[in-house]
mmCIF file of C-alpha atoms in Angstrom:
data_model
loop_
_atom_site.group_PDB
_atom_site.id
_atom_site.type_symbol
_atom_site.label_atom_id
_atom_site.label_comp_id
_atom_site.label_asym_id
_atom_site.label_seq_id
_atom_site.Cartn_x
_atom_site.Cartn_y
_atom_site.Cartn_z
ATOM 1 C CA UNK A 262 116.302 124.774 146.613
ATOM 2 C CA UNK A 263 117.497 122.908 143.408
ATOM 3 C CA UNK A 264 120.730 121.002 143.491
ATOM 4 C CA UNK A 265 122.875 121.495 140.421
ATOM 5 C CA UNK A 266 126.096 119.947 141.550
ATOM 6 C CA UNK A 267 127.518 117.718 139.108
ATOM 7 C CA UNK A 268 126.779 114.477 140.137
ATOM 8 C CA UNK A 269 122.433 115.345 140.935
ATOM 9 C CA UNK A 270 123.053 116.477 136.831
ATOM 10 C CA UNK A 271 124.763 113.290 135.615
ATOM 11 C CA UNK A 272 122.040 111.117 137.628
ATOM 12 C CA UNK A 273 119.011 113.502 135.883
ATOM 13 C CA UNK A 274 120.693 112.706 132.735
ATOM 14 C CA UNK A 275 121.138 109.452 132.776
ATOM 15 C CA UNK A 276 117.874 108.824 134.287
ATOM 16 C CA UNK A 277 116.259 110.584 131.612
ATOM 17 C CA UNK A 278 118.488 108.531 128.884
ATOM 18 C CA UNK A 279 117.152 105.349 130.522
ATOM 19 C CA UNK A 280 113.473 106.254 130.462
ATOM 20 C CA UNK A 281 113.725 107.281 126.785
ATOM 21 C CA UNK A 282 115.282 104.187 125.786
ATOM 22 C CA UNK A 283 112.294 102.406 127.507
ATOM 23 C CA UNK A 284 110.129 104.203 125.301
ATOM 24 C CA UNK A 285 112.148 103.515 122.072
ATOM 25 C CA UNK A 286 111.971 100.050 123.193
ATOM 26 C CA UNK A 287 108.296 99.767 123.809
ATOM 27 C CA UNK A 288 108.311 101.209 120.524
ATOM 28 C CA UNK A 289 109.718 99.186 118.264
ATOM 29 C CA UNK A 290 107.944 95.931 120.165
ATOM 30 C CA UNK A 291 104.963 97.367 119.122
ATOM 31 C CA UNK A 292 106.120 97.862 115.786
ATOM 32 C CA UNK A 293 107.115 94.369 115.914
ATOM 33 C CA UNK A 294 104.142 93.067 117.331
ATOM 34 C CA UNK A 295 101.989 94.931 114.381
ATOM 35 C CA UNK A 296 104.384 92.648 111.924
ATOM 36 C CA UNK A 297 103.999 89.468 113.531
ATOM 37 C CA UNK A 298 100.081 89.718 113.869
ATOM 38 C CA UNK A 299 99.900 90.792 110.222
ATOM 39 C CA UNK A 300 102.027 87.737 109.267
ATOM 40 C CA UNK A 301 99.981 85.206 111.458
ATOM 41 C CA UNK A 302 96.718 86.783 109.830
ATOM 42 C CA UNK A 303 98.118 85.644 106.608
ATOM 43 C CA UNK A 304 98.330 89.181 105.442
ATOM 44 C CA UNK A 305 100.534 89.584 102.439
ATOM 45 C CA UNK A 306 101.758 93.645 102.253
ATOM 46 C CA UNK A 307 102.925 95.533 99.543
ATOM 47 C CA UNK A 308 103.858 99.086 99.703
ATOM 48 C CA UNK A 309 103.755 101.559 97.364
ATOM 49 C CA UNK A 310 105.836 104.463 97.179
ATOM 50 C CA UNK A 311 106.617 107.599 95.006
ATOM 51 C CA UNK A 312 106.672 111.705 94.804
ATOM 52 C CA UNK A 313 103.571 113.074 94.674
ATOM 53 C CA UNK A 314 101.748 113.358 91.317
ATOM 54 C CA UNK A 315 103.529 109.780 89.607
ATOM 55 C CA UNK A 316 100.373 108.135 89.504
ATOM 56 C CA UNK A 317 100.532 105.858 92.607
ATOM 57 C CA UNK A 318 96.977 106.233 93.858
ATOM 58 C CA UNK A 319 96.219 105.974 90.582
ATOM 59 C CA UNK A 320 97.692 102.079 89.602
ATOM 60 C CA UNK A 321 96.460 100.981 92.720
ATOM 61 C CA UNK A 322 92.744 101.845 92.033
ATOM 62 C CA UNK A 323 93.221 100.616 88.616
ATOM 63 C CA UNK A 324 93.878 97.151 90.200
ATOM 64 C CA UNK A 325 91.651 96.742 92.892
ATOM 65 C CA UNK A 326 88.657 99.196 91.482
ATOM 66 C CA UNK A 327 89.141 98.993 87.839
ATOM 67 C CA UNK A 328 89.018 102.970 88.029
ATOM 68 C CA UNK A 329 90.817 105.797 86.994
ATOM 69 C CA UNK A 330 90.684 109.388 87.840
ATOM 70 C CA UNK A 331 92.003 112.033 85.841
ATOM 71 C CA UNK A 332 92.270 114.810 89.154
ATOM 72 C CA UNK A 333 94.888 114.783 91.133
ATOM 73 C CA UNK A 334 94.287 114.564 95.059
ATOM 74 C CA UNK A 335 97.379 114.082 97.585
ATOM 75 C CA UNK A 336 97.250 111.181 99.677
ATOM 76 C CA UNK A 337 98.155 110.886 103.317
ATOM 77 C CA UNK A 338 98.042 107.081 103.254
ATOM 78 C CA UNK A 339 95.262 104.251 102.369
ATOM 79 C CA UNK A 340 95.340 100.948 102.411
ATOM 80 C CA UNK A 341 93.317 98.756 99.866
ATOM 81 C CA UNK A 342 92.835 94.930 100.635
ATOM 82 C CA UNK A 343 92.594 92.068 97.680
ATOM 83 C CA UNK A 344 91.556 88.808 98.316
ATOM 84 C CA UNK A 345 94.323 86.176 96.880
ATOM 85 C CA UNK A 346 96.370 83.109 97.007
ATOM 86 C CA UNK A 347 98.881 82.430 99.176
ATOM 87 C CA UNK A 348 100.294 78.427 99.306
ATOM 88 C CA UNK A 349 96.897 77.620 97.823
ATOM 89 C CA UNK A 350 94.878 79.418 101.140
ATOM 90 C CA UNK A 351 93.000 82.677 101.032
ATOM 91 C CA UNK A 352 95.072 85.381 102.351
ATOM 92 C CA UNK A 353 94.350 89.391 102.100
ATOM 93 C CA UNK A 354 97.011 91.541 100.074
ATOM 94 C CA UNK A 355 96.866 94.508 101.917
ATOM 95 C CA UNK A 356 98.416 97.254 99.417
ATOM 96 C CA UNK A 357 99.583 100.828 101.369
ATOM 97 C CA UNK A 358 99.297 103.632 99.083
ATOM 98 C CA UNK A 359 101.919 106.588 100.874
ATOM 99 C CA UNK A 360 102.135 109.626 100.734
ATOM 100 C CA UNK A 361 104.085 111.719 98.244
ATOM 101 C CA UNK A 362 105.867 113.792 100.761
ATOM 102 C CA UNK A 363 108.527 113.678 102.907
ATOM 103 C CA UNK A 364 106.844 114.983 105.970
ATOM 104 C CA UNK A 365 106.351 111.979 107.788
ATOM 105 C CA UNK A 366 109.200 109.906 108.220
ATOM 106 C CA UNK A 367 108.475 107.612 111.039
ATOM 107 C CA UNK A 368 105.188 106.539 109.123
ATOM 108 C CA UNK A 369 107.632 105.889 106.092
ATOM 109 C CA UNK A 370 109.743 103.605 108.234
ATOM 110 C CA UNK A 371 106.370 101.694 110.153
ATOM 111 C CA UNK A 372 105.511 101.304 106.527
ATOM 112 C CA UNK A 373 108.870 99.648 105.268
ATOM 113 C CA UNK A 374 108.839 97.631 109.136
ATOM 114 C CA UNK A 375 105.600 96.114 107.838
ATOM 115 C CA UNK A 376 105.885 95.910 104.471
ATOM 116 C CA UNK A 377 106.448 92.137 102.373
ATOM 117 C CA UNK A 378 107.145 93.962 99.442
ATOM 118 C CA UNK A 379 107.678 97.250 97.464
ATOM 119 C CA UNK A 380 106.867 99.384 94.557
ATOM 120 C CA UNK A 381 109.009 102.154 93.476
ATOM 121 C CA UNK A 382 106.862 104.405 91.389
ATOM 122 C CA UNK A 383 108.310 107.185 88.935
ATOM 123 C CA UNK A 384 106.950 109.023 86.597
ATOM 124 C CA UNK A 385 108.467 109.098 82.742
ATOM 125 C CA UNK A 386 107.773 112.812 82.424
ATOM 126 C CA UNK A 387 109.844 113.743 85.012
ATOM 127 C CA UNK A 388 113.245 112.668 86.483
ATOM 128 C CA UNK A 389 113.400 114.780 89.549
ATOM 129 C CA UNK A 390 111.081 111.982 90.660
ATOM 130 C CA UNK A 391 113.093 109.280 89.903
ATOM 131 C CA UNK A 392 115.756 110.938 91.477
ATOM 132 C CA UNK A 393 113.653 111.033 94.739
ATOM 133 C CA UNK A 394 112.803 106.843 95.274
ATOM 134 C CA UNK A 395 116.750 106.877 95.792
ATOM 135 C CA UNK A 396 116.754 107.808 99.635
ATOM 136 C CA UNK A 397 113.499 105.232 99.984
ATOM 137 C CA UNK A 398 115.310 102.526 98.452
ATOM 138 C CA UNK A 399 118.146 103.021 100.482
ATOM 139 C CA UNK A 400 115.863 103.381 103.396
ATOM 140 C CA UNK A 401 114.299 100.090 103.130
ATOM 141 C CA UNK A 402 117.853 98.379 102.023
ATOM 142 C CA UNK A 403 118.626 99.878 105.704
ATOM 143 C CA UNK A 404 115.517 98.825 108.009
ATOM 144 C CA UNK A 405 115.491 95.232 105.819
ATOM 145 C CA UNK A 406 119.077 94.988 106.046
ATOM 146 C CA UNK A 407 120.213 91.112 104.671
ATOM 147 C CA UNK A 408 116.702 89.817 103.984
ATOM 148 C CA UNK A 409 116.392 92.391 101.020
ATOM 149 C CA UNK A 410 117.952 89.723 98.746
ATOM 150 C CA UNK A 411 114.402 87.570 99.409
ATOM 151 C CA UNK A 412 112.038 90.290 99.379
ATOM 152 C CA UNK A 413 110.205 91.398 95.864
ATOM 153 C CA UNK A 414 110.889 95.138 94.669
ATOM 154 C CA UNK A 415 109.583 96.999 90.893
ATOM 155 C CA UNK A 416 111.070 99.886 89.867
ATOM 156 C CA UNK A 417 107.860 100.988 87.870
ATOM 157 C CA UNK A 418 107.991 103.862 85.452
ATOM 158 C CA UNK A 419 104.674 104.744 85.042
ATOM 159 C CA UNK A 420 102.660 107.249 82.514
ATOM 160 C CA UNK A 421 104.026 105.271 79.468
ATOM 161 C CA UNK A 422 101.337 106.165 77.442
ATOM 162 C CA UNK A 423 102.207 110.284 77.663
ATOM 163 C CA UNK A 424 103.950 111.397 74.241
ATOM 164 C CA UNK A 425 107.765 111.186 73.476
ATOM 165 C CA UNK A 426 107.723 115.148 73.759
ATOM 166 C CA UNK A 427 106.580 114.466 77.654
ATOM 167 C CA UNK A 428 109.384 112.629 78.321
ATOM 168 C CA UNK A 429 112.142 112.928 80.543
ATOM 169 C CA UNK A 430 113.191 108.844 81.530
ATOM 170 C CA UNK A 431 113.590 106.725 78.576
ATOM 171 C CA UNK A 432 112.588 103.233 79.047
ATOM 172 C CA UNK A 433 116.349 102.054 79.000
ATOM 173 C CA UNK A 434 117.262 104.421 82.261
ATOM 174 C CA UNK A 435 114.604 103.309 83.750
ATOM 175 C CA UNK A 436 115.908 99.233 83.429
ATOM 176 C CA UNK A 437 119.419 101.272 84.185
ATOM 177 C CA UNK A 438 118.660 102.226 87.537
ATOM 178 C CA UNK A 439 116.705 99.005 88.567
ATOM 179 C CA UNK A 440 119.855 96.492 87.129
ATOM 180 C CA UNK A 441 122.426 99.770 89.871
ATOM 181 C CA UNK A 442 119.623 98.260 92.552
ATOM 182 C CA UNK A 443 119.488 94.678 91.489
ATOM 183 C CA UNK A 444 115.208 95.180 91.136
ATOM 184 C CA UNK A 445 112.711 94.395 88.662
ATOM 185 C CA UNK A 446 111.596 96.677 86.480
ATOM 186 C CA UNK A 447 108.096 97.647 84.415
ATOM 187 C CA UNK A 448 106.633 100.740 82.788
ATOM 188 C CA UNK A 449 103.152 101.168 83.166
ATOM 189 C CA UNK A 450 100.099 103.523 82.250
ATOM 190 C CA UNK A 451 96.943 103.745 84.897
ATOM 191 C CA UNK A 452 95.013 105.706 82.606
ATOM 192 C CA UNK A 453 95.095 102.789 79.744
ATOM 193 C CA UNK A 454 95.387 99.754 81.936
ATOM 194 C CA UNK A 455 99.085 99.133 80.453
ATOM 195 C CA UNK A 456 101.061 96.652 82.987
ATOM 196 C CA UNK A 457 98.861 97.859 85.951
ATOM 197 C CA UNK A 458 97.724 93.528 86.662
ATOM 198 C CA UNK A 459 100.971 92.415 85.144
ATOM 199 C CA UNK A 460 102.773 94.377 87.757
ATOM 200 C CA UNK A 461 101.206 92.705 90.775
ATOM 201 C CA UNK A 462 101.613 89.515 89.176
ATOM 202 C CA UNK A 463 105.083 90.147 88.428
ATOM 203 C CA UNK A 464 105.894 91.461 92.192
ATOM 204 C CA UNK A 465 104.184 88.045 93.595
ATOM 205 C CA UNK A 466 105.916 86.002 91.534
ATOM 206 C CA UNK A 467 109.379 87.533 92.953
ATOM 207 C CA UNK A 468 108.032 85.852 96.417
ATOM 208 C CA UNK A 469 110.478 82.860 97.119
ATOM 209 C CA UNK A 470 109.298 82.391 100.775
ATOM 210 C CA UNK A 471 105.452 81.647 99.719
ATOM 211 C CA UNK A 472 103.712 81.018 96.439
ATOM 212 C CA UNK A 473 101.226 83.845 96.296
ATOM 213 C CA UNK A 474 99.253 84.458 92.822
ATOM 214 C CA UNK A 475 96.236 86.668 92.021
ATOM 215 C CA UNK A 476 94.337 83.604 90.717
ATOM 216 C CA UNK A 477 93.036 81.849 93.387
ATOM 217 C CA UNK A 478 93.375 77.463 92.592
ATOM 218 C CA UNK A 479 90.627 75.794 91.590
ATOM 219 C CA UNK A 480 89.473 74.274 95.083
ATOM 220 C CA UNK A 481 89.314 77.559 96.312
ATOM 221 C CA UNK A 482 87.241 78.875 93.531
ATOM 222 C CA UNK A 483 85.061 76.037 94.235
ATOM 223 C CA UNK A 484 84.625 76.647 97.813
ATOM 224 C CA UNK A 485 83.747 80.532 97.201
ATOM 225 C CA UNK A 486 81.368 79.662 94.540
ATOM 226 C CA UNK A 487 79.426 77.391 96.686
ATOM 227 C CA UNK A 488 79.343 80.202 99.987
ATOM 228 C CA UNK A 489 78.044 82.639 97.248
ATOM 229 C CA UNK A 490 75.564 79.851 96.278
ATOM 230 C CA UNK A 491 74.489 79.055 100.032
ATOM 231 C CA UNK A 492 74.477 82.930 100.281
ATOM 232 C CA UNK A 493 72.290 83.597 97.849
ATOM 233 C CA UNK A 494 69.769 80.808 98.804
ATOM 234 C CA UNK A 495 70.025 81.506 102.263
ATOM 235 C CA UNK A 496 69.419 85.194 101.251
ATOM 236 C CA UNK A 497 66.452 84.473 99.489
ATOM 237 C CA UNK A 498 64.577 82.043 102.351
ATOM 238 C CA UNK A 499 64.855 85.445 104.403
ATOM 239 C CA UNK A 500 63.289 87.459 102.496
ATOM 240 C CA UNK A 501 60.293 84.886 101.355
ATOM 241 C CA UNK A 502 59.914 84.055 105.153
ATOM 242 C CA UNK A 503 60.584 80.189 103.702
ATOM 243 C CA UNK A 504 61.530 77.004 105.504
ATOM 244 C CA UNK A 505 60.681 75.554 108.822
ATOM 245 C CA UNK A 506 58.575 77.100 111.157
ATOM 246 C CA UNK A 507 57.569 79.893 108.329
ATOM 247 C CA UNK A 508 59.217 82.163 109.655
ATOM 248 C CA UNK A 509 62.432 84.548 109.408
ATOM 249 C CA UNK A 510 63.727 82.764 112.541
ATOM 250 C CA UNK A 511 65.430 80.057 110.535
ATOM 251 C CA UNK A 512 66.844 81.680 107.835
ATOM 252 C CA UNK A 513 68.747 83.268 110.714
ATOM 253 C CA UNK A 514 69.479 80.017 112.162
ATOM 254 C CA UNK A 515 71.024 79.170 108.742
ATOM 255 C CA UNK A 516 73.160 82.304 108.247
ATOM 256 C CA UNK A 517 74.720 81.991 112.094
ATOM 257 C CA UNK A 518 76.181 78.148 110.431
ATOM 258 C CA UNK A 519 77.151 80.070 107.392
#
């Protein structure tokens, strides 16, 4: 027989209140850890974020592939990696692309959690989608909470190159809205290549806790010129069966030191 008096009620309640809160709290220390393993790899992350159809997928292959595709094919969310400098080491700028929709909210957060810094994508043909980075920005002014002052966000109004007839945010609402937020602020085109470097450039330099650049210094230039070298030469003792013994054997021995 089940006992609903009051007080067996209150205990399943509270008992049930105490095991969720466990499980929020195992949560967000695995959120945390996540962070704190990116940050000891040296990971730099930048997120990306935007309605669906502002080109977002599309800047970010333009940087790290060179690329662009005229089609237009929703993203859930990808991650791209670029090899850069940070405080004249290698480090890996990890860049999340996001999804244009609102459908997954805790993913939006873990993203923001993670995230070093952000781009705000909008299109200049349409306004309705500048209108929508307003509840992200206030989202990651929210889960940041005082360190937003130190970390780098771009308001980006991309599609520049579209005709005057196409559009809907002049360049001067654009630098509006990003002086209301207290961001930078850039127009760029993926389809002609206009800003799409420039922009990551820009968002590194806004860094003050680390100086991170895409041009790698000239020691480390050096040093991954000379791997390729050894690469190369090591590559082709394998496949000549060269050095000592004759054999393939040592050209393995040489690439395990590598």
């Amino acid at each position: 027989m089940i006992d609903l008096t009051p007080t067996n009620i209150q205990h399943k309640h509270s008992t049930r209140n105490i095991c969720l809160r466990n499980s929020l709290k195992i949560t967000e220390q695995k959120n945390q850890q996540v962070v704190t393993r990116a940050e000891a790899n040296n990971d730099y992350r930048v997120v990306v974020f935007g309605a669906g159809g502002v080109g977002k997928s599309s800047l970010v292959l333009r940087f790290i592939k060179g690329t662009f595709r005229e089609s237009y094919i929703p993203t859930i969310e990808d991650t791209y990696r670029q090899v850069i400098s940070c405080n004249k080491t290698i480090c890996t700028l990890q860049i999340t692309d996001t999804t244009g929709s609102h459908q997954f909210p805790a993913m939006q957060r873990l993203s923001i959690t993670k995230g070093h810094a952000f781009i705000l994508v909008y299109s200049v043909c349409s306004k309705q989608s500048l209108e929508e980075l307003k509840p992200i920005w206030n989202l990651i002014k929210e889960l940041k909470g005082q360190d937003i002052v130190n970390i780098p966000v771009m308001l980006v109004g991309n599609k520049c190159d579209e005709s005057a007839e196409l559009r809907n945010v002049t360049e001067e609402e654009g630098k509006e809205q990003a002086r209301l937020w207290n961001i930078s602020f850039m127009e760029t085109s993926a389809k002609t290549n206009h800003n799409v470097t420039e922009l990551f450039q820009e968002l590194l330099n806004l860094e003050k806790t680390r100086t991170v650049s895409l041009q790698l210094d000239t020691k480390t230039k050096k040093k991954q010129k000379k791997e390729k070298k050894n690469k190369e030469t090591n590559g082709a003792i394998a496949e000549n069966g060269e050095g000592d013994g004759g054999g393939s054997s040592s050209a393995k021995e040489k690439c395990l030191i590598m």
